[in-house]
PDB file of C-alpha atoms in Angstrom:
ATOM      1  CA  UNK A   1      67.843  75.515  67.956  1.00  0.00           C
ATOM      2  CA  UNK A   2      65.266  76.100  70.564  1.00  0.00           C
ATOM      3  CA  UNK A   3      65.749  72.677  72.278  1.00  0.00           C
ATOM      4  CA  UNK A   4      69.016  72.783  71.693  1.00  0.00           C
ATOM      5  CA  UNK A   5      69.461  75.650  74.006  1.00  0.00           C
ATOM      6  CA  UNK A   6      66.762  74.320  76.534  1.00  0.00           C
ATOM      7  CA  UNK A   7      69.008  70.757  76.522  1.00  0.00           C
ATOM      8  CA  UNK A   8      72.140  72.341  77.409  1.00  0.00           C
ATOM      9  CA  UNK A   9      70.323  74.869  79.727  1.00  0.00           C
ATOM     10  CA  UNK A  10      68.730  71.861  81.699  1.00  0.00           C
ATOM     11  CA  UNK A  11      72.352  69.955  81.384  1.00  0.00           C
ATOM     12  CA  UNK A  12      73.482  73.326  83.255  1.00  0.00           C
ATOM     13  CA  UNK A  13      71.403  73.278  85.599  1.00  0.00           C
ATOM     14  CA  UNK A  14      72.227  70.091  86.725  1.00  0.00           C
ATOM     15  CA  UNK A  15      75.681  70.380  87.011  1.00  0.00           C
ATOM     16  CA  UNK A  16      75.209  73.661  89.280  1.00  0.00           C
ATOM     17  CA  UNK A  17      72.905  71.126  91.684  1.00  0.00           C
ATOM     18  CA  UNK A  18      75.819  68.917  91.689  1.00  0.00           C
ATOM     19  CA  UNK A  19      78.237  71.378  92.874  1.00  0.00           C
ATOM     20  CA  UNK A  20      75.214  72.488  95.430  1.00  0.00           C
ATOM     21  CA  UNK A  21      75.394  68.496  96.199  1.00  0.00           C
ATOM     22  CA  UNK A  22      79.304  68.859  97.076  1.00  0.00           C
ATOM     23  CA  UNK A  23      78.757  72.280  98.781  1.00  0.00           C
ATOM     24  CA  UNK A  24      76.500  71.167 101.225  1.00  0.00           C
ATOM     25  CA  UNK A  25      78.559  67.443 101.693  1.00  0.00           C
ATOM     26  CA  UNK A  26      81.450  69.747 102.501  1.00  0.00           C
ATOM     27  CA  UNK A  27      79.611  71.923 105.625  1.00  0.00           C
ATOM     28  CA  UNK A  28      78.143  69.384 106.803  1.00  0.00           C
ATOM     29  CA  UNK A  29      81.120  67.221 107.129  1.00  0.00           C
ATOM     30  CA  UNK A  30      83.137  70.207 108.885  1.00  0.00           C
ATOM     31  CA  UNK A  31      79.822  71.146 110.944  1.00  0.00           C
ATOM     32  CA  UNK A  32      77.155  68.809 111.076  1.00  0.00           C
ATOM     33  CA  UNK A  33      74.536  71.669 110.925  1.00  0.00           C
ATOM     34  CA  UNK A  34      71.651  71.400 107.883  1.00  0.00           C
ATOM     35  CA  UNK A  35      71.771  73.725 105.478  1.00  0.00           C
ATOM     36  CA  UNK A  36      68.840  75.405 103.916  1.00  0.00           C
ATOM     37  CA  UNK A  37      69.910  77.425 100.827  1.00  0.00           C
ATOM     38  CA  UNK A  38      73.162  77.705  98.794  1.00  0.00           C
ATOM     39  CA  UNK A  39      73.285  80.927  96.417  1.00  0.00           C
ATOM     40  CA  UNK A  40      75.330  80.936  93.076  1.00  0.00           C
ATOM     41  CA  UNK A  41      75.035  83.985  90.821  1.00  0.00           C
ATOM     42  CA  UNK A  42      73.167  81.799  88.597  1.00  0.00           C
ATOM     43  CA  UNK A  43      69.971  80.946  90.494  1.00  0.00           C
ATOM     44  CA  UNK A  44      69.935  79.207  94.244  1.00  0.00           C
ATOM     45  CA  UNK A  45      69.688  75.747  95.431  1.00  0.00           C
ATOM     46  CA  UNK A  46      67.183  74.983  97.970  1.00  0.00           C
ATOM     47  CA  UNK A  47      68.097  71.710 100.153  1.00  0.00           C
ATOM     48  CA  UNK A  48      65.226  69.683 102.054  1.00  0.00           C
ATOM     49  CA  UNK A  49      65.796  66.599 104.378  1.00  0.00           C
ATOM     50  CA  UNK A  50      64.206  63.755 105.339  1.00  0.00           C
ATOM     51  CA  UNK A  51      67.079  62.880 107.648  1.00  0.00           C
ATOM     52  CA  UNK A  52      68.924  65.707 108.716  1.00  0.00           C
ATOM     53  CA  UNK A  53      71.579  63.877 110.759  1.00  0.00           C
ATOM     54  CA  UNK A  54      73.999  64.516 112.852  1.00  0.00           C
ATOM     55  CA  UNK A  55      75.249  60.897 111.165  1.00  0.00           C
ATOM     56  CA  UNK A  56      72.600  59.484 109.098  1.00  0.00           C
ATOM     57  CA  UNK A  57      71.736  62.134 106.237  1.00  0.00           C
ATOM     58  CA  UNK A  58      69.060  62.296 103.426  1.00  0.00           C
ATOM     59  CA  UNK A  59      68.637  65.333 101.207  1.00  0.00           C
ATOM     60  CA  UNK A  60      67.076  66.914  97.840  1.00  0.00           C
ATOM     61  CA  UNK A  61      69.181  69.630  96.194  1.00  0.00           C
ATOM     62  CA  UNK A  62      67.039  71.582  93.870  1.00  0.00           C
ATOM     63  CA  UNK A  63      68.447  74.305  91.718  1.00  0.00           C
ATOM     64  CA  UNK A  64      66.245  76.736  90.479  1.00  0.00           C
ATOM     65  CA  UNK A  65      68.107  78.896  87.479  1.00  0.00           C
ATOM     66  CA  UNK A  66      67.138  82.721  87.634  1.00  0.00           C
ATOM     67  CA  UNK A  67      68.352  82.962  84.130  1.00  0.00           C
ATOM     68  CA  UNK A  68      67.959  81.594  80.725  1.00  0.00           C
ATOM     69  CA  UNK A  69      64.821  78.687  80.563  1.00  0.00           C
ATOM     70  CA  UNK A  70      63.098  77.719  84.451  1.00  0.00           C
ATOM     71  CA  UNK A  71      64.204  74.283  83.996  1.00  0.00           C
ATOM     72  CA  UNK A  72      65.057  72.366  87.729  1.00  0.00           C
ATOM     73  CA  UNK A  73      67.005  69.853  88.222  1.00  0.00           C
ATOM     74  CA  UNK A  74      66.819  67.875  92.231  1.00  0.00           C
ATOM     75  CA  UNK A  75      69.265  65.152  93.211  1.00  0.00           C
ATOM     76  CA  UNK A  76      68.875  63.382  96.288  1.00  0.00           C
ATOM     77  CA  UNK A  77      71.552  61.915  98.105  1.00  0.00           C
ATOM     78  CA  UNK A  78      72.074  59.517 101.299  1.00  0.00           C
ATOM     79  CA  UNK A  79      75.362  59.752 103.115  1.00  0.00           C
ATOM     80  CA  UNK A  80      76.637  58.921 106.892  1.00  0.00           C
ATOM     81  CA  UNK A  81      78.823  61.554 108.799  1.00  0.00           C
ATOM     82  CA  UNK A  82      81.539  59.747 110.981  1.00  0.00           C
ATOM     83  CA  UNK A  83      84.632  61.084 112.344  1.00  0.00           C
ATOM     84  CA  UNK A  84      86.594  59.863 109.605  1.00  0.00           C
ATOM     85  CA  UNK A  85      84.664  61.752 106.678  1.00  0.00           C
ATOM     86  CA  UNK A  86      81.346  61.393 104.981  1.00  0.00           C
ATOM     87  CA  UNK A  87      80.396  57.913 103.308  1.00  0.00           C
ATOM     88  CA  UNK A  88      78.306  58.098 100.153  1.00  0.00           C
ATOM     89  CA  UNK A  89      75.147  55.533 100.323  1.00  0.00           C
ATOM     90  CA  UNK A  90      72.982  56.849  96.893  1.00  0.00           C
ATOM     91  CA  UNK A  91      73.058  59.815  95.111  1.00  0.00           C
ATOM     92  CA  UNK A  92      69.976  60.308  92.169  1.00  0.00           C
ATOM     93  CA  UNK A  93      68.523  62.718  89.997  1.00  0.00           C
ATOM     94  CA  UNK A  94      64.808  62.813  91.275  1.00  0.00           C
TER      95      UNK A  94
END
């Protein structure tokens, strides 16, 4: 039961990065800024780059969960900011 609950807490926590992932796509593509942090009432999602655009952009989303078992989950993704939206190049869980 034990794993059970650690499976479906680490399956959680990846689908809150993901959301992180889309939260930070969306900012970005109305202001081209980077972000550094995204809270959620269940932990926080820190976000690194290696390219932090204005067009070319490579990030790591990693969600930390402040409840339940301190499994992290990081996705990085590799998109291109035009003026006609945001183009999706690779997105993996690291």
């Amino acid at each position: 039961a034990q794993s059970g609950l650690a499976l479906f807490q680490g399956e959680e926590n990846l689908h809150q990065a993901e959301g992180c992932v889309e939260d930070a796509m969306l900012k970005i593509r109305s202001n081209p800024v980077a972000v550094g942090t995204i809270g959620r009432p269940e932990g926080t999602c820190t976000i690194s780059y290696t390219d932090p655009g204005p067009v070319n952009w490579d990030m790591t989303v990693t969600y930390a969960s402040t409840v339940g078992t301190s499994i992290t989950r990081s996705i990085n993704v590799n998109f291109t900011r035009n003026s006609t939206g945001i183009t999706l190049n690779s997105w993996n869980e690291i």
